Amino acid sequence: MEGLKDLLKRVQNGDLEIKEALNELKTLPYKDIGHTKIDTHRKIRRGFPEAIFCENKTKKQILEILKQFPEETIIATRASQDIFDYVKKELNDVKYHKKANIIQVGEKLNKKGGKVSVVSGGTSDEEVAEECAVSAEIMGNEVKRMYDIGISGLHRLFSKLEDLRNSRVIVVVAGMEGALPGLVASLVSVPVVGVPTSVGYGTHLEGIAPLLTMLNSCVPGLSVMNIDNGYGAAYLASTINDLSSDKNE
Amino acid sequence: MEGLKDLLKRVQNGDLEIKEALNELKTLPYKDIGHTKIDTHRKIRRGFPEAIFCENKTKKQILEILKQFPEETIIATRASQDIFDYVKKELNDVKYHKKANIIQVGEKLNKKGGKVSVVSGGTSDEEVAEECAVSAEIMGNEVKRMYDIGISGLHRLFSKLEDLRNSRVIVVVAGMEGALPGLVASLVSVPVVGVPTSVGYGTHLEGIAPLLTMLNSCVPGLSVMNIDNGYGAAYLASTINDLSSDKNE
Amino acid sequence: MEGLKDLLKRVQNGDLEIKEALNELKTLPYKDIGHTKIDTHRKIRRGFPEAIFCENKTKKQILEILKQFPEETIIATRASQDIFDYVKKELNDVKYHKKANIIQVGEKLNKKGGKVSVVSGGTSDEEVAEECAVSAEIMGNEVKRMYDIGISGLHRLFSKLEDLRNSRVIVVVAGMEGALPGLVASLVSVPVVGVPTSVGYGTHLEGIAPLLTMLNSCVPGLSVMNIDNGYGAAYLASTINDLSSDKNE
Amino acid sequence: MEGLKDLLKRVQNGDLEIKEALNELKTLPYKDIGHTKIDTHRKIRRGFPEAIFCENKTKKQILEILKQFPEETIIATRASQDIFDYVKKELNDVKYHKKANIIQVGEKLNKKGGKVSVVSGGTSDEEVAEECAVSAEIMGNEVKRMYDIGISGLHRLFSKLEDLRNSRVIVVVAGMEGALPGLVASLVSVPVVGVPTSVGYGTHLEGIAPLLTMLNSCVPGLSVMNIDNGYGAAYLASTINDLSSDKNE
Amino acid sequence: MEGLKDLLKRVQNGDLEIKEALNELKTLPYKDIGHTKIDTHRKIRRGFPEAIFCENKTKKQILEILKQFPEETIIATRASQDIFDYVKKELNDVKYHKKANIIQVGEKLNKKGGKVSVVSGGTSDEEVAEECAVSAEIMGNEVKRMYDIGISGLHRLFSKLEDLRNSRVIVVVAGMEGALPGLVASLVSVPVVGVPTSVGYGTHLEGIAPLLTMLNSCVPGLSVMNIDNGYGAAYLASTINDLSSDKNE
Amino acid sequence: MEGLKDLLKRVQNGDLEIKEALNELKTLPYKDIGHTKIDTHRKIRRGFPEAIFCENKTKKQILEILKQFPEETIIATRASQDIFDYVKKELNDVKYHKKANIIQVGEKLNKKGGKVSVVSGGTSDEEVAEECAVSAEIMGNEVKRMYDIGISGLHRLFSKLEDLRNSRVIVVVAGMEGALPGLVASLVSVPVVGVPTSVGYGTHLEGIAPLLTMLNSCVPGLSVMNIDNGYGAAYLASTINDLSSDKNE
Amino acid sequence: MEGLKDLLKRVQNGDLEIKEALNELKTLPYKDIGHTKIDTHRKIRRGFPEAIFCENKTKKQILEILKQFPEETIIATRASQDIFDYVKKELNDVKYHKKANIIQVGEKLNKKGGKVSVVSGGTSDEEVAEECAVSAEIMGNEVKRMYDIGISGLHRLFSKLEDLRNSRVIVVVAGMEGALPGLVASLVSVPVVGVPTSVGYGTHLEGIAPLLTMLNSCVPGLSVMNIDNGYGAAYLASTINDLSSDKNE
Amino acid sequence: MEGLKDLLKRVQNGDLEIKEALNELKTLPYKDIGHTKIDTHRKIRRGFPEAIFCENKTKKQILEILKQFPEETIIATRASQDIFDYVKKELNDVKYHKKANIIQVGEKLNKKGGKVSVVSGGTSDEEVAEECAVSAEIMGNEVKRMYDIGISGLHRLFSKLEDLRNSRVIVVVAGMEGALPGLVASLVSVPVVGVPTSVGYGTHLEGIAPLLTMLNSCVPGLSVMNIDNGYGAAYLASTINDLSSDKNE
């Protein structure tokens, strides 16, 4: 931003011809201004600056990235105990959410808004559900967990109907045939986000089967995330939750 | 069979040496006996001798095959009005089930047994459901149709619960995400057969999506047929229905 | 609902024993009450009762369904001119949105709320974008169309940045490689819904390519609908838009 | 159930207005009544309450679930020796079926009915075949094993023909090209269930090849389970077997 | 060839230095010599010079190619009646094999050798089987057709066992689940070539299902051609048949 | 651009405070400047402004787009005779390249540079090859066509070796198994671009087979375009050809 | 066989009525006779009785199967050093072909016939090539190995042309893009069998890429085996080689 | 070459008849001459003789191949530290590029030419990017690395625009949704090569998702390499870079 101010001052002072100023400005849009503007925007938008996806990164790479944000809340997803043991030696205010495989650096954010419900179908889907729930909590949402209420026992789902209808937004995590999100969506009027998981075998195709189920739901308006992407669902839920509170301001 | 009898007679009369008889018999198993035995068996087992799948066959070929069974009930599936108009000129006692795309030659069979329920999710699945229902009726089963009770309106399904539980076997035909068979199976104790249909678009992949859903159902014991295979489901349902009546004899 | 009231009255009057009343109630949950309750709920939730997907349905079937909702707004998607010409003879207050392939029966709804932006990448994606935009308008949303601002000309996208950031929710319709939704999501803080289209050739796989692109976006929080599902995206956008206005009440 | 009774009593006593009673009842159907009703039904239907699929669950999770059913027969499938060693310390009446990878808690059930035949094509398919056979036995069925009678040696199959035809229902487990179930179905008149296995290489695609073979069988009525799903096939076979005995009562 | 002779003559006569001759020769291998040699070889090898695959070619293109071989036997596969009507006006000695979709120009070749058996599973596979049988006949082979002996009626196959075992090489054409080639291969000792056809529906995937079946056959030594490639199978069969007669010379 | 100049002038004149100027500039980068700059850049880069892909566009849409570039050379690919007949009525200087399915508006460009060779494997690949060749010619390249030199007759390829090695860049169009580009690449030292075509059947999977062949080539450095994308290959070839001439300036 | 002889004797002696004999014979075809006949046939056909595919089998299972054929040559494919070390303790006359991963029990067979050439594209394909070569040698064929003559260096292939043309049958093993078998087939007149290998990465899809290449070869008559199926190719080659020698007898 | 010279001398001396010389020459084209010619050509073309792909090769095999080129620069890709430790004992002038997994034997080449830019989207793509960058450097190119400038932060990309536009050729390595190469291509006028990486999860399908994205890019002229094929991209880039310098000579 300083570069731009200087340029304008030099024009104001007559130190810089308009033609030359124009030439300099032509290269600016993609550089200084753009940089500053988007960056500022990103911080506001996201609620917190960065989430690191640990798979395919070395412990050293992860630690280096975490250190770049010394005064902000930041999380690392798909983080093993081993990674946590490695990074905690060099970081302050860091904790590990074991079931969620999430490392949290800094405090969870505060925000007002409705409740995000995280629903899962079976015990095996819990890791993804927890990735979603913990992420959403760190982003400042109030989270209601409703686990193990899969389609094979419909009564378990119905007993939660009141809670579901009182949510602002619902994330439904499901492996196997992935029919749960559609079923939930057929019973409520709030936005529902489906997250297929890779839990299954054979024709499950590591999550392709429930993904297809969700994309083809005859219940309109169900939106879908990538397989096992609990963090992404939390992010979307948080964005939607932010929306409603914005309105109150 | 006559050939065998002759052979034995010749052995009995001393006209044939045992060694020579053995040589003749070595070639028999795959020929005369085998032929006769299996064939007889097939008629008993199937309830009626043959069903012709019309796709990829010419009208002339279809008519020729139908004529080979002059005194028996026989059906042709995936048959257009056009095919029916062609074959009815040369056949007696032939009728067309338009919605089911089935040509029926001869009378429907009679048999005692439980009720076969045919359930479908949406209006668009009706052709496959009718292929199943009509086939099952011609095979002699009492059929109960319950159409358009898909997952997007759960109350429609629940209002049929009594009927479903009173069936001997249930065929559930479903396109879109194909979650209905699993849902039905979670509510009843009789065998449930799922038939995915090719009705859908995009990631529906012409029926692959609901097929995967059914194969991955977390409700145990759901069995699945090929996409759009209403006839096959009717056949299986009929076989199961026969089973229970066998026991009474 | 009347059945239930009667039952209670008979209990109140002493005409019905509690034990018998319990027996009757046991069968109710899946029947009368359930039916009424969900149904009422559905009307409130959806904004309007039903949308008919015309593919794989006959003109006659479509007309019959449309006639079942004589006093309500209802739409038919993927409707050809031919279908419209057929149904308009027997329906009042019906109009055809040609580019969107939508038949509208009844007036569009009214509701307060933010703006739904519908973005598309290229001329060929317009049908799906229009299906989304028109559906959203009939559901009562204010819709802002921004068409033909694909990734091959980044400046077209940037020139709309202000509009995009002022939306409540953004639907991005894209064929070819489907990178546009992720790009938009990287520039705004409101929820973004991606709709892949079947427009492309070769390895496009009729929409699988852009679908995968959207599911794998490195921009967090992007949610995805089935290929060509403009109506579903409108439905979700409307649900999110409703959310924010709920809060104001 | 008690809640409902109380409510009715209060109506009977005049302590509760009908309007208020109606309001309370509106939330009931999906809660207390529904819960009880389905639950009771499930126990009757299944023969035993629950089967745990061990993959993707921790030893601790498995033990916790097993402990929830202290007085009932329950099984855990895909259970390693290691899991068994862990759970047996805290459970009574527990045994391990090693080839089948099944942990059994409690006694096997008793029921009358026909014979379930479990057929397998090769030595490598034995684990899945045993999962099916042992599950079916614990569910109370009489099981006849016929292993290693694959299609490459037709005489092995033919020598079992009598046994196959005397079964109530036949489960055929096959890897490689998966042609065996269709072949068996062409020779018998009882229901046949195919289970593709993941045993093969290259284009076998971990079981997709035999699955497709079974789905496309030209022998009508063959139904198919997910790849390696021996337990599901046992469950279906047991359901069919139950059917026939029901009739005798 | 003349070029080479000239070159050598010039060397012999002393008109060309060895160094210059070497330079000329360096460019020869990929040009004149190579051309001549391979070409000559091709004619001997193939039995006849060229087969034209008509799909994706215009009638005009097909006619032009056919005219390039005025004195030789040549065939056009996948040729419609329409193409034949077009080309027959300008060609002598041309006939159309309608069921096989083959145009034959010139006489069929003569050769000694064993019998090529062409087996097919169902009526719908006949076009591919005929493409194979007619091609093989034109290549000079004695062909034995055995159609409609599919796996659903095993006795039909067994009744042909003697004929099958007396063949030099067997081509088995099969759609649906494609189990027939493996079954045939399990019963004979001569080479078996499988040709999957695109006849089927749903998970048949236009021939992928039977292709996979054949590739995964547990009967060793079964070789496979592309889907519907009857001509290719005839070519291979002919090559194998040639082999055996070579030996006699 | 004028907007920017004005802004600077107002700063120069003292009519605009620096702070306010900064605010205005913050929104510029994605708007006016960006627009102008990229646009200018695009024209230089491309050689000509726009190519319209006609599939999924109406004749009217195509004409409208063509009219937007009144003074420039522009092409429309995948254009049928029917589209040409429609647009030629309203456009000057328009011609149709029938085999290439290309409409050309305006004159072909002039540029110096090496030769672009376009190689194709068979008669059926000619449409894609022509799309490439004609596009490249209109872009100003000298094009050398070498058609029908597929892998089944190696001598045809070798006879063109000199020509191939004298090219600046080679585009190889191939259907069927798609081995030709790798073979060509193994014989030359210039960049080779492979274009798989959708010409084939069965496991060809409409071009997936040759695409995979090219991507997996053991000859290093072969780059690949989408199936049937002759225009894209011409564009890349032209870019590479431009490169070399750039250097000379 | 003895059972049949007894039966005939009893008929001859008058100890058995013809009617009873017929009844007994009806069950025979699929049992004793069939058994004996096929079995005898199998031994003649195969050259040696059995090959064990070791994957998915335990060491104990493998040893047990090997022991069932005490006096015959038998091989185990995909056998690790570890398996060999286990079985060699209990078997005589056993050796390990390490590169081929084959355990051989008993002597290699003797037969007259032509030469089987085994060609491979690269060093990484050697395991599959050796599985083929060693298998073929044990089956009694003279084998000529030509390794590492892949398509990226065409001269290596051409230098072997004489050898290739003098083979009776050629097996070409190729990973990567799998173009080598088609290339070889274009240069020779003997049968060529392609074996795709799983060696590659990315879009190689563990062998699907070269498999598709081979199936789509524009060189007619190329036949294909499953991915990595060196043994199967050896078996087919041996069957073809047997054919030619048969003729001489 | 000596063979040919001898032959010509013998013709010159009259020791060899022209007819016999012709016979000898007929076998030459695919042997001696061909061999020599191509080989010489390969060395010139490639810049250096060979690159070894280490996957699926044993350490011993790798060492043996490396030793065959004692006086030339050669590289081994996908080489682990373990392989390097093994080979360095027996080789001189060998070094290990750890991040790139490349073993280099001999000095990097020298050549004049433009700059090759290697761009990557995220930290996890660095291995592939380094494989490309290091390979290109050893081939003698000047390489500019621009890592971690993925699509989720557009400003990072824009800040590098100048550098990108000053490159001769750009390689863009991207995992996740793979939109970066298309974005870069839309901003520059030099050739862009996309390399999808296998970094991702779920529907990423180990690189298929970004591959499809790149193939379907609406930005014309983007060419694509196999998944993770950094070496191949370097090779192509080097070929293009060589082109431009050729022109200067």
PDB file of N, CA and C in Angstrom, chain B residues 41 45-46 168 185-189 191 215-216 220-226 232 235-236 239-240 243 247-248, chain D residues 41 45 168 185-191 215-216 220-226 232 235-236 239-240 243 247-248:
ATOM      1  N   HIS B  41     -36.347 -80.785 -15.814  1.00  0.00           N
ATOM      2  CA  HIS B  41     -36.147 -80.041 -14.588  1.00  0.00           C
ATOM      3  C   HIS B  41     -36.454 -78.549 -14.780  1.00  0.00           C
ATOM      4  N   ARG B  45     -39.002 -76.183 -12.585  1.00  0.00           N
ATOM      5  CA  ARG B  45     -38.418 -75.129 -11.783  1.00  0.00           C
ATOM      6  C   ARG B  45     -38.958 -73.743 -12.135  1.00  0.00           C
ATOM      7  N   ARG B  46     -38.981 -73.407 -13.387  1.00  0.00           N
ATOM      8  CA  ARG B  46     -39.223 -72.037 -13.805  1.00  0.00           C
ATOM      9  C   ARG B  46     -40.679 -71.620 -13.639  1.00  0.00           C
ATOM     10  N   ARG B 168     -44.892 -61.616   1.683  1.00  0.00           N
ATOM     11  CA  ARG B 168     -43.950 -62.757   1.768  1.00  0.00           C
ATOM     12  C   ARG B 168     -42.560 -62.305   1.352  1.00  0.00           C
ATOM     13  N   ALA B 185     -36.118 -52.323   4.007  1.00  0.00           N
ATOM     14  CA  ALA B 185     -35.539 -53.487   4.674  1.00  0.00           C
ATOM     15  C   ALA B 185     -35.345 -53.252   6.162  1.00  0.00           C
ATOM     16  N   SER B 186     -35.123 -51.978   6.533  1.00  0.00           N
ATOM     17  CA  SER B 186     -34.916 -51.687   7.961  1.00  0.00           C
ATOM     18  C   SER B 186     -36.215 -51.756   8.756  1.00  0.00           C
ATOM     19  N   LEU B 187     -37.338 -51.852   8.061  1.00  0.00           N
ATOM     20  CA  LEU B 187     -38.645 -51.800   8.730  1.00  0.00           C
ATOM     21  C   LEU B 187     -39.409 -53.120   8.701  1.00  0.00           C
ATOM     22  N   VAL B 188     -38.914 -54.104   7.945  1.00  0.00           N
ATOM     23  CA  VAL B 188     -39.653 -55.364   7.823  1.00  0.00           C
ATOM     24  C   VAL B 188     -38.758 -56.560   8.131  1.00  0.00           C
ATOM     25  N   SER B 189     -39.374 -57.726   8.250  1.00  0.00           N
ATOM     26  CA  SER B 189     -38.584 -58.929   8.516  1.00  0.00           C
ATOM     27  C   SER B 189     -38.626 -59.938   7.377  1.00  0.00           C
ATOM     28  N   PRO B 191     -37.795 -61.075   3.235  1.00  0.00           N
ATOM     29  CA  PRO B 191     -36.725 -60.775   2.270  1.00  0.00           C
ATOM     30  C   PRO B 191     -37.080 -59.578   1.389  1.00  0.00           C
ATOM     31  N   LEU B 215     -26.048 -52.026  -2.775  1.00  0.00           N
ATOM     32  CA  LEU B 215     -25.010 -52.997  -2.420  1.00  0.00           C
ATOM     33  C   LEU B 215     -24.334 -52.644  -1.100  1.00  0.00           C
ATOM     34  N   ASN B 216     -24.281 -51.365  -0.788  1.00  0.00           N
ATOM     35  CA  ASN B 216     -23.581 -50.913   0.420  1.00  0.00           C
ATOM     36  C   ASN B 216     -24.509 -50.659   1.589  1.00  0.00           C
ATOM     37  N   PRO B 220     -28.657 -55.207   6.912  1.00  0.00           N
ATOM     38  CA  PRO B 220     -28.158 -56.476   6.391  1.00  0.00           C
ATOM     39  C   PRO B 220     -29.210 -57.270   5.619  1.00  0.00           C
ATOM     40  N   GLY B 221     -28.742 -58.014   4.637  1.00  0.00           N
ATOM     41  CA  GLY B 221     -29.605 -58.985   3.972  1.00  0.00           C
ATOM     42  C   GLY B 221     -30.309 -58.484   2.735  1.00  0.00           C
ATOM     43  N   LEU B 222     -30.118 -57.237   2.383  1.00  0.00           N
ATOM     44  CA  LEU B 222     -30.711 -56.706   1.158  1.00  0.00           C
ATOM     45  C   LEU B 222     -29.996 -57.300  -0.050  1.00  0.00           C
ATOM     46  N   SER B 223     -30.732 -57.914  -0.960  1.00  0.00           N
ATOM     47  CA  SER B 223     -30.098 -58.458  -2.160  1.00  0.00           C
ATOM     48  C   SER B 223     -30.464 -57.600  -3.361  1.00  0.00           C
ATOM     49  N   VAL B 224     -29.628 -57.619  -4.365  1.00  0.00           N
ATOM     50  CA  VAL B 224     -29.730 -56.651  -5.451  1.00  0.00           C
ATOM     51  C   VAL B 224     -29.734 -57.334  -6.819  1.00  0.00           C
ATOM     52  N   MET B 225     -30.491 -56.756  -7.745  1.00  0.00           N
ATOM     53  CA  MET B 225     -30.537 -57.226  -9.132  1.00  0.00           C
ATOM     54  C   MET B 225     -29.840 -56.204 -10.033  1.00  0.00           C
ATOM     55  N   ASN B 226     -29.602 -56.565 -11.267  1.00  0.00           N
ATOM     56  CA  ASN B 226     -29.035 -55.653 -12.255  1.00  0.00           C
ATOM     57  C   ASN B 226     -29.987 -54.453 -12.466  1.00  0.00           C
ATOM     58  N   GLY B 232     -36.103 -60.105 -13.544  1.00  0.00           N
ATOM     59  CA  GLY B 232     -35.272 -60.937 -12.679  1.00  0.00           C
ATOM     60  C   GLY B 232     -35.738 -60.906 -11.232  1.00  0.00           C
ATOM     61  N   TYR B 235     -38.750 -63.002 -10.895  1.00  0.00           N
ATOM     62  CA  TYR B 235     -38.355 -64.409 -10.920  1.00  0.00           C
ATOM     63  C   TYR B 235     -37.860 -64.853  -9.545  1.00  0.00           C
ATOM     64  N   LEU B 236     -36.971 -64.050  -8.956  1.00  0.00           N
ATOM     65  CA  LEU B 236     -36.454 -64.385  -7.628  1.00  0.00           C
ATOM     66  C   LEU B 236     -37.582 -64.410  -6.605  1.00  0.00           C
ATOM     67  N   THR B 239     -39.550 -67.474  -6.946  1.00  0.00           N
ATOM     68  CA  THR B 239     -38.809 -68.632  -6.417  1.00  0.00           C
ATOM     69  C   THR B 239     -38.942 -68.699  -4.893  1.00  0.00           C
ATOM     70  N   ILE B 240     -38.801 -67.547  -4.260  1.00  0.00           N
ATOM     71  CA  ILE B 240     -38.927 -67.516  -2.792  1.00  0.00           C
ATOM     72  C   ILE B 240     -40.356 -67.844  -2.387  1.00  0.00           C
ATOM     73  N   LEU B 243     -41.031 -71.470  -2.511  1.00  0.00           N
ATOM     74  CA  LEU B 243     -40.396 -72.148  -1.387  1.00  0.00           C
ATOM     75  C   LEU B 243     -41.367 -72.364  -0.253  1.00  0.00           C
ATOM     76  N   LYS B 247     -43.276 -76.137   1.266  1.00  0.00           N
ATOM     77  CA  LYS B 247     -43.284 -76.656   2.631  1.00  0.00           C
ATOM     78  C   LYS B 247     -44.639 -77.196   3.053  1.00  0.00           C
ATOM     79  N   ASN B 248     -45.698 -76.608   2.513  1.00  0.00           N
ATOM     80  CA  ASN B 248     -47.039 -77.039   2.909  1.00  0.00           C
ATOM     81  C   ASN B 248     -47.447 -78.372   2.308  1.00  0.00           C
TER      82      ASN B 248
ATOM     83  N   HIS D  41     -39.789 -54.793  17.250  1.00  0.00           N
ATOM     84  CA  HIS D  41     -39.845 -55.458  15.965  1.00  0.00           C
ATOM     85  C   HIS D  41     -38.475 -55.970  15.520  1.00  0.00           C
ATOM     86  N   ARG D  45     -37.390 -59.776  14.372  1.00  0.00           N
ATOM     87  CA  ARG D  45     -36.990 -59.963  12.998  1.00  0.00           C
ATOM     88  C   ARG D  45     -35.614 -60.577  12.842  1.00  0.00           C
ATOM     89  N   ARG D 168     -32.590 -75.477   0.815  1.00  0.00           N
ATOM     90  CA  ARG D 168     -33.673 -74.476   0.812  1.00  0.00           C
ATOM     91  C   ARG D 168     -33.239 -73.208   0.077  1.00  0.00           C
ATOM     92  N   ALA D 185     -27.174 -71.581 -10.369  1.00  0.00           N
ATOM     93  CA  ALA D 185     -28.576 -71.177 -10.529  1.00  0.00           C
ATOM     94  C   ALA D 185     -29.223 -71.831 -11.735  1.00  0.00           C
ATOM     95  N   SER D 186     -28.400 -72.134 -12.761  1.00  0.00           N
ATOM     96  CA  SER D 186     -28.977 -72.762 -13.961  1.00  0.00           C
ATOM     97  C   SER D 186     -29.335 -74.217 -13.718  1.00  0.00           C
ATOM     98  N   LEU D 187     -28.887 -74.772 -12.606  1.00  0.00           N
ATOM     99  CA  LEU D 187     -29.075 -76.205 -12.350  1.00  0.00           C
ATOM    100  C   LEU D 187     -30.068 -76.511 -11.235  1.00  0.00           C
ATOM    101  N   VAL D 188     -30.523 -75.496 -10.500  1.00  0.00           N
ATOM    102  CA  VAL D 188     -31.411 -75.748  -9.349  1.00  0.00           C
ATOM    103  C   VAL D 188     -32.657 -74.884  -9.441  1.00  0.00           C
ATOM    104  N   SER D 189     -33.617 -75.177  -8.568  1.00  0.00           N
ATOM    105  CA  SER D 189     -34.854 -74.391  -8.567  1.00  0.00           C
ATOM    106  C   SER D 189     -35.061 -73.604  -7.276  1.00  0.00           C
ATOM    107  N   VAL D 190     -34.074 -73.595  -6.396  1.00  0.00           N
ATOM    108  CA  VAL D 190     -34.198 -72.835  -5.148  1.00  0.00           C
ATOM    109  C   VAL D 190     -33.495 -71.487  -5.300  1.00  0.00           C
ATOM    110  N   PRO D 191     -33.798 -70.529  -4.417  1.00  0.00           N
ATOM    111  CA  PRO D 191     -33.131 -69.220  -4.531  1.00  0.00           C
ATOM    112  C   PRO D 191     -31.622 -69.345  -4.373  1.00  0.00           C
ATOM    113  N   LEU D 215     -24.282 -59.864 -11.678  1.00  0.00           N
ATOM    114  CA  LEU D 215     -25.402 -58.967 -11.988  1.00  0.00           C
ATOM    115  C   LEU D 215     -25.908 -59.182 -13.405  1.00  0.00           C
ATOM    116  N   ASN D 216     -25.030 -59.598 -14.305  1.00  0.00           N
ATOM    117  CA  ASN D 216     -25.404 -59.745 -15.703  1.00  0.00           C
ATOM    118  C   ASN D 216     -25.736 -61.177 -16.089  1.00  0.00           C
ATOM    119  N   PRO D 220     -31.993 -66.258 -14.930  1.00  0.00           N
ATOM    120  CA  PRO D 220     -32.815 -65.289 -14.204  1.00  0.00           C
ATOM    121  C   PRO D 220     -32.922 -65.588 -12.707  1.00  0.00           C
ATOM    122  N   GLY D 221     -33.047 -64.510 -11.927  1.00  0.00           N
ATOM    123  CA  GLY D 221     -33.374 -64.664 -10.519  1.00  0.00           C
ATOM    124  C   GLY D 221     -32.199 -64.704  -9.568  1.00  0.00           C
ATOM    125  N   LEU D 222     -30.997 -64.661 -10.120  1.00  0.00           N
ATOM    126  CA  LEU D 222     -29.813 -64.644  -9.256  1.00  0.00           C
ATOM    127  C   LEU D 222     -29.709 -63.287  -8.549  1.00  0.00           C
ATOM    128  N   SER D 223     -29.647 -63.277  -7.217  1.00  0.00           N
ATOM    129  CA  SER D 223     -29.495 -61.999  -6.511  1.00  0.00           C
ATOM    130  C   SER D 223     -28.084 -61.891  -5.957  1.00  0.00           C
ATOM    131  N   VAL D 224     -27.640 -60.668  -5.748  1.00  0.00           N
ATOM    132  CA  VAL D 224     -26.227 -60.438  -5.475  1.00  0.00           C
ATOM    133  C   VAL D 224     -26.027 -59.591  -4.227  1.00  0.00           C
ATOM    134  N   MET D 225     -24.952 -59.881  -3.491  1.00  0.00           N
ATOM    135  CA  MET D 225     -24.556 -59.093  -2.318  1.00  0.00           C
ATOM    136  C   MET D 225     -23.303 -58.284  -2.649  1.00  0.00           C
ATOM    137  N   ASN D 226     -22.943 -57.373  -1.770  1.00  0.00           N
ATOM    138  CA  ASN D 226     -21.691 -56.619  -1.926  1.00  0.00           C
ATOM    139  C   ASN D 226     -20.495 -57.580  -1.895  1.00  0.00           C
ATOM    140  N   GLY D 232     -23.872 -60.744   5.124  1.00  0.00           N
ATOM    141  CA  GLY D 232     -25.139 -60.299   4.524  1.00  0.00           C
ATOM    142  C   GLY D 232     -25.862 -61.438   3.829  1.00  0.00           C
ATOM    143  N   TYR D 235     -27.447 -63.597   6.334  1.00  0.00           N
ATOM    144  CA  TYR D 235     -28.635 -62.937   6.872  1.00  0.00           C
ATOM    145  C   TYR D 235     -29.821 -63.128   5.922  1.00  0.00           C
ATOM    146  N   LEU D 236     -29.587 -62.876   4.630  1.00  0.00           N
ATOM    147  CA  LEU D 236     -30.661 -63.059   3.654  1.00  0.00           C
ATOM    148  C   LEU D 236     -31.112 -64.515   3.614  1.00  0.00           C
ATOM    149  N   THR D 239     -33.238 -65.230   6.508  1.00  0.00           N
ATOM    150  CA  THR D 239     -34.567 -64.625   6.341  1.00  0.00           C
ATOM    151  C   THR D 239     -35.447 -65.494   5.459  1.00  0.00           C
ATOM    152  N   ILE D 240     -34.859 -65.984   4.356  1.00  0.00           N
ATOM    153  CA  ILE D 240     -35.626 -66.843   3.455  1.00  0.00           C
ATOM    154  C   ILE D 240     -35.971 -68.160   4.151  1.00  0.00           C
ATOM    155  N   LEU D 243     -38.810 -67.788   6.498  1.00  0.00           N
ATOM    156  CA  LEU D 243     -40.068 -67.696   5.761  1.00  0.00           C
ATOM    157  C   LEU D 243     -40.765 -69.028   5.667  1.00  0.00           C
ATOM    158  N   LYS D 247     -44.500 -70.502   7.668  1.00  0.00           N
ATOM    159  CA  LYS D 247     -45.691 -71.058   7.016  1.00  0.00           C
ATOM    160  C   LYS D 247     -46.250 -72.279   7.756  1.00  0.00           C
ATOM    161  N   ASN D 248     -45.340 -73.016   8.399  1.00  0.00           N
ATOM    162  CA  ASN D 248     -45.775 -74.227   9.089  1.00  0.00           C
ATOM    163  C   ASN D 248     -46.529 -73.941  10.372  1.00  0.00           C
TER     164      ASN D 248
END
